[in-house]
mmCIF file of C-alpha atoms in Angstrom:
data_model
loop_
_atom_site.group_PDB
_atom_site.id
_atom_site.type_symbol
_atom_site.label_atom_id
_atom_site.label_comp_id
_atom_site.label_asym_id
_atom_site.label_seq_id
_atom_site.Cartn_x
_atom_site.Cartn_y
_atom_site.Cartn_z
ATOM 1 C CA MET A 1 0.553 -12.343 -9.406
ATOM 2 C CA MET A 2 -0.845 -9.788 -7.038
ATOM 3 C CA PRO A 3 -2.679 -8.304 -4.670
ATOM 4 C CA LYS A 4 -3.643 -4.752 -4.770
ATOM 5 C CA LYS A 5 -4.462 -2.803 -2.016
ATOM 6 C CA ALA A 6 -8.363 -1.740 -2.564
ATOM 7 C CA PRO A 7 -10.375 0.661 -0.258
ATOM 8 C CA GLY A 8 -12.090 -1.195 2.467
ATOM 9 C CA GLY A 9 -15.407 -0.173 3.471
ATOM 10 C CA SER A 10 -18.525 -0.253 6.148
ATOM 11 C CA THR A 11 -21.119 -1.285 3.463
ATOM 12 C CA THR A 12 -21.454 -4.346 2.303
ATOM 13 C CA ALA A 13 -23.742 -4.187 0.011
ATOM 14 C CA GLU A 14 -22.606 -1.661 -2.620
ATOM 15 C CA LEU A 15 -19.356 -2.918 -2.130
ATOM 16 C CA LEU A 16 -22.028 -6.221 -3.694
ATOM 17 C CA ASP A 17 -23.478 -3.894 -6.399
ATOM 18 C CA TYR A 18 -20.029 -2.925 -7.587
ATOM 19 C CA LEU A 19 -19.014 -7.121 -8.282
ATOM 20 C CA PHE A 20 -21.700 -8.409 -9.724
ATOM 21 C CA GLY A 21 -22.577 -5.469 -11.677
ATOM 22 C CA PRO A 22 -21.338 -4.165 -14.859
ATOM 23 C CA GLY A 23 -18.884 -2.861 -13.385
ATOM 24 C CA GLU A 24 -17.629 1.117 -14.481
ATOM 25 C CA ARG A 25 -17.492 1.243 -18.508
ATOM 26 C CA ASP A 26 -19.159 -2.818 -18.809
ATOM 27 C CA GLU A 27 -15.942 -4.249 -17.964
ATOM 28 C CA HIS A 28 -17.023 -7.505 -15.804
ATOM 29 C CA THR A 29 -17.470 -9.795 -17.004
ATOM 30 C CA ASP A 30 -19.552 -12.794 -16.183
ATOM 31 C CA PRO A 31 -19.343 -12.511 -12.251
ATOM 32 C CA HIS A 32 -19.342 -14.737 -10.155
ATOM 33 C CA LEU A 33 -18.150 -16.641 -7.283
ATOM 34 C CA VAL A 34 -15.162 -19.000 -6.460
ATOM 35 C CA ALA A 35 -14.642 -19.483 -3.223
ATOM 36 C CA ALA A 36 -16.179 -18.204 0.273
ATOM 37 C CA TRP A 37 -16.263 -19.596 3.553
ATOM 38 C CA ASN A 38 -18.869 -21.535 2.925
ATOM 39 C CA PRO A 39 -18.166 -24.667 0.489
ATOM 40 C CA ASP A 40 -20.313 -24.417 -1.855
ATOM 41 C CA PRO A 41 -22.483 -20.705 -1.640
ATOM 42 C CA PRO A 42 -24.994 -20.040 -3.972
ATOM 43 C CA CYS A 43 -23.818 -17.554 -6.389
ATOM 44 C CA PRO A 44 -25.697 -14.546 -6.830
ATOM 45 C CA ALA A 45 -25.482 -13.650 -11.015
ATOM 46 C CA ARG A 46 -25.626 -17.826 -11.364
ATOM 47 C CA ALA A 47 -28.733 -19.259 -8.947
ATOM 48 C CA PRO A 48 -30.983 -15.142 -8.760
ATOM 49 C CA ASP A 49 -33.827 -17.841 -8.010
ATOM 50 C CA ARG A 50 -31.558 -19.477 -4.629
ATOM 51 C CA ILE A 51 -29.200 -15.677 -3.047
ATOM 52 C CA THR A 52 -30.478 -11.856 -4.317
ATOM 53 C CA ARG A 53 -27.317 -9.450 -3.418
ATOM 54 C CA ALA A 54 -29.246 -8.494 -0.843
ATOM 55 C CA ASP A 55 -28.912 -12.069 1.052
ATOM 56 C CA LEU A 56 -25.584 -12.551 0.489
ATOM 57 C CA ALA A 57 -24.700 -8.582 1.793
ATOM 58 C CA LEU A 58 -26.866 -9.783 5.136
ATOM 59 C CA ARG A 59 -25.025 -13.161 5.619
ATOM 60 C CA LEU A 60 -21.875 -11.996 5.105
ATOM 61 C CA ASP A 61 -22.284 -8.851 7.954
ATOM 62 C CA ALA A 62 -24.617 -11.472 9.892
ATOM 63 C CA PRO A 63 -21.668 -12.427 12.286
ATOM 64 C CA VAL A 64 -20.574 -7.928 12.366
ATOM 65 C CA GLU A 65 -23.565 -7.151 13.193
ATOM 66 C CA ALA A 66 -23.471 -10.586 16.231
ATOM 67 C CA LEU A 67 -20.162 -8.869 17.402
ATOM 68 C CA ARG A 68 -19.906 -8.159 21.701
ATOM 69 C CA GLY A 69 -19.181 -4.980 22.026
ATOM 70 C CA VAL A 70 -18.470 -1.484 19.555
ATOM 71 C CA ARG A 71 -18.633 -2.555 15.794
ATOM 72 C CA PRO A 72 -16.214 -1.699 13.824
ATOM 73 C CA ALA A 73 -16.760 1.924 12.082
ATOM 74 C CA GLU A 74 -14.910 -0.065 8.342
ATOM 75 C CA HIS A 75 -16.422 -3.617 8.293
ATOM 76 C CA VAL A 76 -15.706 -4.727 4.988
ATOM 77 C CA TRP A 77 -12.193 -6.341 3.979
ATOM 78 C CA HIS A 78 -11.140 -5.788 0.047
ATOM 79 C CA VAL A 79 -8.908 -6.822 -1.700
ATOM 80 C CA SER A 80 -7.926 -7.318 -5.669
ATOM 81 C CA VAL A 81 -5.330 -10.192 -6.919
ATOM 82 C CA ARG A 82 -4.186 -9.968 -10.208
ATOM 83 C CA ASN A 83 -3.207 -12.472 -12.158
ATOM 84 C CA HIS A 84 0.707 -10.987 -13.419
ATOM 85 C CA PRO A 85 0.320 -11.626 -17.457
ATOM 86 C CA ASP A 86 2.880 -13.361 -18.352
ATOM 87 C CA ASN A 87 1.429 -15.802 -15.850
ATOM 88 C CA PRO A 88 -1.918 -18.926 -18.875
ATOM 89 C CA VAL A 89 -4.615 -18.026 -17.398
ATOM 90 C CA LEU A 90 -6.172 -19.967 -14.217
ATOM 91 C CA PHE A 91 -9.746 -20.768 -14.277
ATOM 92 C CA ASP A 92 -11.851 -21.106 -11.406
ATOM 93 C CA ASP A 93 -10.313 -23.876 -8.951
ATOM 94 C CA ARG A 94 -7.536 -22.261 -9.070
ATOM 95 C CA TRP A 95 -8.730 -18.512 -8.289
ATOM 96 C CA ALA A 96 -9.724 -21.050 -5.397
ATOM 97 C CA GLN A 97 -6.852 -21.964 -3.724
ATOM 98 C CA VAL A 98 -5.412 -18.118 -4.242
ATOM 99 C CA ALA A 99 -8.683 -16.512 -2.274
ATOM 100 C CA ALA A 100 -8.321 -19.401 0.347
ATOM 101 C CA ALA A 101 -4.466 -18.909 1.161
ATOM 102 C CA MET A 102 -5.000 -14.897 0.565
ATOM 103 C CA VAL A 103 -7.292 -14.554 3.626
ATOM 104 C CA HIS A 104 -5.460 -17.953 5.645
ATOM 105 C CA ALA A 105 -2.278 -15.182 5.293
ATOM 106 C CA ALA A 106 -3.883 -12.089 6.194
ATOM 107 C CA GLY A 107 -5.370 -13.738 9.053
ATOM 108 C CA ILE A 108 -9.139 -13.661 8.192
ATOM 109 C CA ALA A 109 -9.067 -17.235 7.684
ATOM 110 C CA GLU A 110 -6.402 -19.376 8.357
ATOM 111 C CA HIS A 111 -6.757 -22.643 7.857
ATOM 112 C CA GLY A 112 -9.502 -24.846 10.083
ATOM 113 C CA ASP A 113 -10.461 -21.802 12.043
ATOM 114 C CA GLU A 114 -14.521 -22.745 11.067
ATOM 115 C CA GLN A 115 -15.408 -19.439 13.671
ATOM 116 C CA ALA A 116 -13.225 -17.600 11.681
ATOM 117 C CA CYS A 117 -14.436 -13.742 9.982
ATOM 118 C CA ARG A 118 -17.139 -14.751 6.637
ATOM 119 C CA TRP A 119 -16.028 -13.700 2.861
ATOM 120 C CA ILE A 120 -15.407 -14.138 -0.520
ATOM 121 C CA ALA A 121 -13.636 -14.208 -3.606
ATOM 122 C CA VAL A 122 -15.308 -12.934 -7.089
ATOM 123 C CA ARG A 123 -13.899 -13.006 -10.816
ATOM 124 C CA HIS A 124 -15.426 -10.905 -13.667
ATOM 125 C CA ALA A 125 -13.064 -10.941 -15.365
ATOM 126 C CA THR A 126 -10.490 -13.169 -16.547
ATOM 127 C CA ASP A 127 -6.951 -11.926 -15.186
ATOM 128 C CA HIS A 128 -8.083 -11.147 -11.632
ATOM 129 C CA ILE A 129 -10.039 -11.824 -8.331
ATOM 130 C CA HIS A 130 -11.319 -9.469 -6.056
ATOM 131 C CA ILE A 131 -11.631 -10.978 -1.920
ATOM 132 C CA LEU A 132 -14.277 -8.820 0.438
ATOM 133 C CA ALA A 133 -14.051 -10.244 3.554
ATOM 134 C CA THR A 134 -16.318 -8.487 6.407
ATOM 135 C CA LEU A 135 -14.419 -8.829 9.741
ATOM 136 C CA ALA A 136 -16.031 -9.864 12.702
ATOM 137 C CA ARG A 137 -15.877 -13.779 13.785
ATOM 138 C CA GLN A 138 -18.595 -15.285 13.443
ATOM 139 C CA ASP A 139 -18.507 -16.870 16.841
ATOM 140 C CA GLY A 140 -19.961 -12.830 17.557
ATOM 141 C CA ARG A 141 -15.939 -11.816 18.146
ATOM 142 C CA HIS A 142 -13.178 -9.417 16.819
ATOM 143 C CA PRO A 143 -10.961 -10.337 14.952
ATOM 144 C CA GLY A 144 -7.905 -7.757 16.713
ATOM 145 C CA TRP A 145 -7.629 -6.007 13.304
ATOM 146 C CA SER A 146 -9.613 -3.225 11.175
ATOM 147 C CA ALA A 147 -9.515 -2.723 8.202
ATOM 148 C CA ALA A 148 -7.038 -0.087 7.908
ATOM 149 C CA GLN A 149 -4.409 -2.485 9.958
ATOM 150 C CA LEU A 150 -5.637 -5.161 7.664
ATOM 151 C CA ARG A 151 -4.432 -2.365 5.079
ATOM 152 C CA GLY A 152 -1.237 -2.792 5.630
ATOM 153 C CA HIS A 153 0.088 -5.870 7.076
ATOM 154 C CA LEU A 154 -1.188 -6.966 3.625
ATOM 155 C CA GLY A 155 2.740 -7.579 2.821
ATOM 156 C CA ASP A 156 6.488 -9.411 2.155
ATOM 157 C CA ASP A 157 4.205 -12.258 4.592
ATOM 158 C CA VAL A 158 1.401 -12.675 2.366
ATOM 159 C CA LEU A 159 3.608 -13.098 -0.793
ATOM 160 C CA ALA A 160 6.128 -15.230 0.946
ATOM 161 C CA VAL A 161 3.275 -17.860 2.083
ATOM 162 C CA LEU A 162 1.142 -17.828 -0.941
ATOM 163 C CA MET A 163 4.966 -18.888 -2.863
ATOM 164 C CA GLN A 164 5.664 -21.694 0.240
ATOM 165 C CA GLY A 165 4.839 -24.251 -0.923
ATOM 166 C CA ALA A 166 1.322 -23.250 -1.747
ATOM 167 C CA ASP A 167 1.822 -24.756 -5.499
ATOM 168 C CA LEU A 168 0.342 -21.633 -7.127
ATOM 169 C CA PRO A 169 1.705 -19.261 -9.916
ATOM 170 C CA LEU A 170 4.411 -17.188 -9.638
ATOM 171 C CA MET A 171 3.623 -13.569 -8.070
ATOM 172 C CA ALA A 172 5.565 -11.702 -10.090
ATOM 173 C CA PRO A 173 6.906 -8.625 -7.985
ATOM 174 C CA GLY A 174 6.636 -5.073 -8.370
ATOM 175 C CA TRP A 175 3.692 -5.942 -10.437
ATOM 176 C CA ASP A 176 0.045 -3.601 -9.787
ATOM 177 C CA GLY A 177 -1.721 -4.105 -12.796
ATOM 178 C CA ALA A 178 -2.625 -0.654 -13.523
ATOM 179 C CA GLY A 179 -1.055 -1.035 -17.150
ATOM 180 C CA ALA A 180 1.240 -3.178 -19.327
ATOM 181 C CA GLY A 181 4.794 -2.754 -17.855
ATOM 182 C CA LYS A 182 3.757 -0.209 -14.433
ATOM 183 C CA ARG A 183 5.705 -1.107 -11.748
ATOM 184 C CA SER A 184 4.599 -0.039 -8.317
ATOM 185 C CA ARG A 185 7.263 0.913 -5.505
ATOM 186 C CA GLY A 186 7.639 -2.486 -4.264
ATOM 187 C CA PRO A 187 6.059 -5.689 -3.965
ATOM 188 C CA PHE A 188 2.873 -4.439 -2.620
ATOM 189 C CA SER A 189 3.007 -1.244 -2.402
ATOM 190 C CA PRO A 190 0.231 -0.090 -4.769
ATOM 191 C CA ALA A 191 -1.393 3.485 -3.162
ATOM 192 C CA ALA A 192 -3.568 1.900 -0.191
ATOM 193 C CA GLY A 193 -6.924 3.025 -0.520
#
């Protein structure tokens, strides 16, 4: 399994449209939530009568709107996490554990912090998930870092936290998921967006 830095940005709604949409070549199959800041979130793909993508964007962005002071230019953090091809296929409950470990290790939503940043994990393929977080705490405070700083933070320390006693599948250092056998420049060195 390997996290791959992905572009952040300032538009939650556009990223949700991509994550829950068909993909660029209709490669997205059964897009759905596997985890979130809220333990039982409705999924816009599976329960559109309960929540739409636009509603989910509003819920994710609510803490950004409530920030005291200037809002960040980029308030959306996005990363994809791809399972190594040699690992067994992970089911949604395991992907949920991976997502929670990732946002904890990155400092976005540490375990037990009910005022942490809001985030979701979306699965639209068997081999990877996408994690989206809005970079504003629910208590109205700035989280203390920017999307650009988090892209730089996604490094060996995150890998170490994920692999230490988390009972998660082993990650393959150097695997960037971009193609069979393709190696990145290091454990977390795919190009940042």
